[in-house]
PDB file of C-alpha atoms in Angstrom:
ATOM      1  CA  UNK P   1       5.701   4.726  13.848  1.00 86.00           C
ATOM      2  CA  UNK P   2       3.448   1.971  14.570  1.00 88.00           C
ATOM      3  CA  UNK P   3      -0.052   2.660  12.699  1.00 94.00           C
ATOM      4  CA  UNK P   4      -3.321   1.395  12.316  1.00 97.00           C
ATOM      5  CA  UNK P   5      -5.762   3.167   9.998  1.00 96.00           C
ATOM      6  CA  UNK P   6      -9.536   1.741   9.277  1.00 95.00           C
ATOM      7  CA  UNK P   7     -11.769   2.867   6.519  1.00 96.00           C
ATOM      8  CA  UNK P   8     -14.933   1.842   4.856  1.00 97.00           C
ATOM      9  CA  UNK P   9     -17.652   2.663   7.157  1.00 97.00           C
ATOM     10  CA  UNK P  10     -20.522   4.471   6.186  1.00 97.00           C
ATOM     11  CA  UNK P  11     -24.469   4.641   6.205  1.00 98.00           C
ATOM     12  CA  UNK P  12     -26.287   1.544   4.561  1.00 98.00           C
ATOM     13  CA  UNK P  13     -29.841   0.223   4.527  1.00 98.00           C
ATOM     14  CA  UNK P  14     -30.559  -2.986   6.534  1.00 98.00           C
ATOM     15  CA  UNK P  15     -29.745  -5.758   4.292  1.00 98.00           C
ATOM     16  CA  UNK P  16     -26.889  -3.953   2.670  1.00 98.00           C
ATOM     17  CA  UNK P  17     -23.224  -4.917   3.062  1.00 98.00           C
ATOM     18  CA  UNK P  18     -19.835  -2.753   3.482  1.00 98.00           C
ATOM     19  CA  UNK P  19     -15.987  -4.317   3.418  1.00 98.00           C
ATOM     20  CA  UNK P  20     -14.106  -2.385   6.320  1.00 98.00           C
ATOM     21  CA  UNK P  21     -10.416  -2.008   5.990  1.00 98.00           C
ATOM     22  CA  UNK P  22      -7.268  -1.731   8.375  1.00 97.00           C
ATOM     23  CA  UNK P  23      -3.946  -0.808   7.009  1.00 97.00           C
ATOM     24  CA  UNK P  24      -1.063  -1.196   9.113  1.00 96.00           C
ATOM     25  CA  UNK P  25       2.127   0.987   8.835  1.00 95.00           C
ATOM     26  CA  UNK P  26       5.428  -0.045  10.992  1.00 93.00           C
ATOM     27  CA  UNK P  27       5.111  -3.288  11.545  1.00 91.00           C
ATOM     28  CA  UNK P  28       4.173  -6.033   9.600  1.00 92.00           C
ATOM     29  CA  UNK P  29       0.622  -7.700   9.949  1.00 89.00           C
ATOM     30  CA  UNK P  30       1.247 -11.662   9.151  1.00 84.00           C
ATOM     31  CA  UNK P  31       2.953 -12.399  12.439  1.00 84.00           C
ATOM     32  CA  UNK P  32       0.277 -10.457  14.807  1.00 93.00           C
ATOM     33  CA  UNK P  33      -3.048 -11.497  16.393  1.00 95.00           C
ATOM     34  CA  UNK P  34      -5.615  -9.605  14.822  1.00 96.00           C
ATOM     35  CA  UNK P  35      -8.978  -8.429  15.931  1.00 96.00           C
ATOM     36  CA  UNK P  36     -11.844  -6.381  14.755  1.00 98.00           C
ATOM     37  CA  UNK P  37     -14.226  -5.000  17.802  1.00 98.00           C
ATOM     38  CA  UNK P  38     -17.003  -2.628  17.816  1.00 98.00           C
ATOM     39  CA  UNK P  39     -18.695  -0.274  20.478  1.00 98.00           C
ATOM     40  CA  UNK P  40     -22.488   1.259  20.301  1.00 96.00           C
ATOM     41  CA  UNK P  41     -23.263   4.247  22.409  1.00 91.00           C
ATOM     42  CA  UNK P  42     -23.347   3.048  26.202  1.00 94.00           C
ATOM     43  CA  UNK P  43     -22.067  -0.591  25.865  1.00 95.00           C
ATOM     44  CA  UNK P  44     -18.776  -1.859  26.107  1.00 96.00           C
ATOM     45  CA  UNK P  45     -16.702  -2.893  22.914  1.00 97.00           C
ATOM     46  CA  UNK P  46     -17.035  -6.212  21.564  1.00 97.00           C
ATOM     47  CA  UNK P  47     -15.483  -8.568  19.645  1.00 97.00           C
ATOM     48  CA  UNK P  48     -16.411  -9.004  16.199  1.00 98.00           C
ATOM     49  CA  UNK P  49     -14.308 -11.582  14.834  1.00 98.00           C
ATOM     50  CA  UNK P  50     -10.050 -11.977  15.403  1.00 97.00           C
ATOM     51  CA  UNK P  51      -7.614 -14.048  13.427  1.00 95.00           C
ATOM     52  CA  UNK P  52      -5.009 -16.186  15.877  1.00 94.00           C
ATOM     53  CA  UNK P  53      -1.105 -15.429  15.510  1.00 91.00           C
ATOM     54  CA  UNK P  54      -0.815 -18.672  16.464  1.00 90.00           C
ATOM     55  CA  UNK P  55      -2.220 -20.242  13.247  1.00 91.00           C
ATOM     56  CA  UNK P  56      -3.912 -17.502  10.849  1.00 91.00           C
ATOM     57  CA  UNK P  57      -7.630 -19.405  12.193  1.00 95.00           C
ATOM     58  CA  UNK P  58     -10.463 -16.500  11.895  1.00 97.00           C
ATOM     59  CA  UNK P  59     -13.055 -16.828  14.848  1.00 98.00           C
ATOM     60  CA  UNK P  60     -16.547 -15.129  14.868  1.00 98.00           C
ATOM     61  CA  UNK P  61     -18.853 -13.379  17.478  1.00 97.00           C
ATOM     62  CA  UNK P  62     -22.264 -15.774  17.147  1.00 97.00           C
ATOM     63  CA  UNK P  63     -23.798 -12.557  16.236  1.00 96.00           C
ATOM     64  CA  UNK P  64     -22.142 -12.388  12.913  1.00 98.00           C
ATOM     65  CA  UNK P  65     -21.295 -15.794  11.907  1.00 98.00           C
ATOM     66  CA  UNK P  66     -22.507 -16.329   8.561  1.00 98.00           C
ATOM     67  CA  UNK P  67     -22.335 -12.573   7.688  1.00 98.00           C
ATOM     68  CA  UNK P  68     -19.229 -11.344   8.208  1.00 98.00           C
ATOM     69  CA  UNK P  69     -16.133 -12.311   7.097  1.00 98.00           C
ATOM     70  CA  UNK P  70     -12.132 -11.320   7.744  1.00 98.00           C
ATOM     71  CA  UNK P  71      -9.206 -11.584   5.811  1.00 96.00           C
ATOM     72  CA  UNK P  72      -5.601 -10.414   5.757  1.00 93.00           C
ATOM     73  CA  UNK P  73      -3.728  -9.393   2.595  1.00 94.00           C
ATOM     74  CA  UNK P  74       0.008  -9.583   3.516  1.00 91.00           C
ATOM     75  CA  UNK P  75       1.102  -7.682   0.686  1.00 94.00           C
ATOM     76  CA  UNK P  76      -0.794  -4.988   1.139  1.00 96.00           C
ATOM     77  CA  UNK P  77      -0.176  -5.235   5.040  1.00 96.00           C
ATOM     78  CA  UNK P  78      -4.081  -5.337   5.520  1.00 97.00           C
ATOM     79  CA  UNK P  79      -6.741  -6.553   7.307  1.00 97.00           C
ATOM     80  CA  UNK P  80     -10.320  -6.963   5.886  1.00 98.00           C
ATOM     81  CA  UNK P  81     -13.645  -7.052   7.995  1.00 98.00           C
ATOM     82  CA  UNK P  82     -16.471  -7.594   4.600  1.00 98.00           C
ATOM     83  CA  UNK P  83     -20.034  -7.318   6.327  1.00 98.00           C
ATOM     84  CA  UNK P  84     -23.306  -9.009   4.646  1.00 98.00           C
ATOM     85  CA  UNK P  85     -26.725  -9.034   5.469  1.00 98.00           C
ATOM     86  CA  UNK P  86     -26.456  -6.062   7.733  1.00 98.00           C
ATOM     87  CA  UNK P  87     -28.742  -5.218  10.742  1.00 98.00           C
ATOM     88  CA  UNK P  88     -29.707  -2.045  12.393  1.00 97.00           C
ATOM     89  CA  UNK P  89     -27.695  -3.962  15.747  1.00 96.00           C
ATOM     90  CA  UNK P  90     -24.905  -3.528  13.909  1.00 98.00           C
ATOM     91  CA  UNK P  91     -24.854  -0.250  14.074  1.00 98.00           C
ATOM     92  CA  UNK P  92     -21.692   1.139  16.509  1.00 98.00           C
ATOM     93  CA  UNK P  93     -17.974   2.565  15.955  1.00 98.00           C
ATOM     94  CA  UNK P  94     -15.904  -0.472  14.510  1.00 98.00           C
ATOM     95  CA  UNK P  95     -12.023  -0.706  15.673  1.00 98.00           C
ATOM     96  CA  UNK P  96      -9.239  -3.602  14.571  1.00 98.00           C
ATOM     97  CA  UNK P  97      -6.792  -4.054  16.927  1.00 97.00           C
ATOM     98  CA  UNK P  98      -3.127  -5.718  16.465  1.00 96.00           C
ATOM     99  CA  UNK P  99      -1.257  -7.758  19.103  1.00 95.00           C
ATOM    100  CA  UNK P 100       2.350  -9.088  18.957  1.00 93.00           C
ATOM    101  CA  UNK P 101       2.250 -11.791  21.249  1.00 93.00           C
ATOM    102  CA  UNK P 102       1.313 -15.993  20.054  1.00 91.00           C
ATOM    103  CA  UNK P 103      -1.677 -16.599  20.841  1.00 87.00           C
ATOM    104  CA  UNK P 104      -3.417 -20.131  20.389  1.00 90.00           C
ATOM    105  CA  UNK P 105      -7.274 -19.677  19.844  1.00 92.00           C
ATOM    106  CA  UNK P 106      -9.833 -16.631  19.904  1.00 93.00           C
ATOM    107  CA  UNK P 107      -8.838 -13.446  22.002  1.00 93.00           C
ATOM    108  CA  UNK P 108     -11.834 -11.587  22.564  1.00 95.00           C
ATOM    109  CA  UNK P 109     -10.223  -9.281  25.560  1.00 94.00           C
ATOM    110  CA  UNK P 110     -10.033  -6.175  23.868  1.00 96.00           C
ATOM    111  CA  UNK P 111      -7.689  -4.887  26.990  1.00 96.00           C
ATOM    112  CA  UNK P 112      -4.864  -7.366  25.588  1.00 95.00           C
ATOM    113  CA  UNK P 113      -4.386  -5.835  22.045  1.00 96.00           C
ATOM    114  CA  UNK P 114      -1.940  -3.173  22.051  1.00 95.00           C
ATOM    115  CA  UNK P 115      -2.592  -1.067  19.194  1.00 96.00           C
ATOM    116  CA  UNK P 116      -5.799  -0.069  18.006  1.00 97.00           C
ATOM    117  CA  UNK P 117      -6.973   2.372  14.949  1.00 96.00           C
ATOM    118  CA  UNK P 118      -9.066   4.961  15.354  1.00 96.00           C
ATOM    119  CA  UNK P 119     -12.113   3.636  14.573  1.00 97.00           C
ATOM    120  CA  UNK P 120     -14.904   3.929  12.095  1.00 97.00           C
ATOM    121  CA  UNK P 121     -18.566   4.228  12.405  1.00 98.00           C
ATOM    122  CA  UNK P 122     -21.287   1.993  10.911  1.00 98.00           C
ATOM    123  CA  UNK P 123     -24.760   2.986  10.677  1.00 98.00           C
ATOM    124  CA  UNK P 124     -27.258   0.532   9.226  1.00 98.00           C
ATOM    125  CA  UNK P 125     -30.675   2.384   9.458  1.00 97.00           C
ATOM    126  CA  UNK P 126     -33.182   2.555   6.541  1.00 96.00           C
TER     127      UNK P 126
END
């Protein structure tokens, strides 16, 4: 059974930092496209940052560029979203996604991913 589960969110003051994980069971990680998204209350999810199948590159939203950073651990089968300097716009219900398919570059269409976990929620508020 194909499985992705994310942990790690939480409550934290503006400024703080949290590491998000994403295990995946039933498939293996290295090969996929991988992508972390997030979604506040009446907006549409967003990409965060994604790492290419094509190549392993990691791409960032301008938003968090600087701040947060991802990274896969293969033997674990995990992916990694670690968020610095956090800000109260940060704040929303954060997702990773995994896609099969080769892509070359950033994939920020969060319709193309086919499996998603079930999401965990960040709340930076002081």
């Amino acid at each position: 059974q194909v499985q992705l589960v994310e942990s790690g969110g939480g409550l934290v003051q503006p400024g703080g930092s949290l590491r998000l994980s994403c295990e995946a069971s039933g498939f293996t990680l290295d090969n996929y496209a991988i992508g972390w998204f997030h979604q506040a209350p009446g907006k549409e999810r967003e990409g965060v940052s994604c790492i290419s199948s094509a190549d392993g590159t990691a791409y960032y939203a301008d938003s968090v560029k600087g701040r947060f950073t991802i990274s896969r651990d293969n033997a674990k089968n995990t992916v990694y979203l670690q968020m610095n300097s956090l800000k109260p716009e940060d704040t929303a219900v954060y997702y990773c996604a995994a896609d099969p398919r080769y892509w070359v570059g950033a994939n920020w269409d969060w319709k193309q991913y086919e499996y998603w976990g079930q999401g965990t929620q960040v709340t930076v508020s002081s």
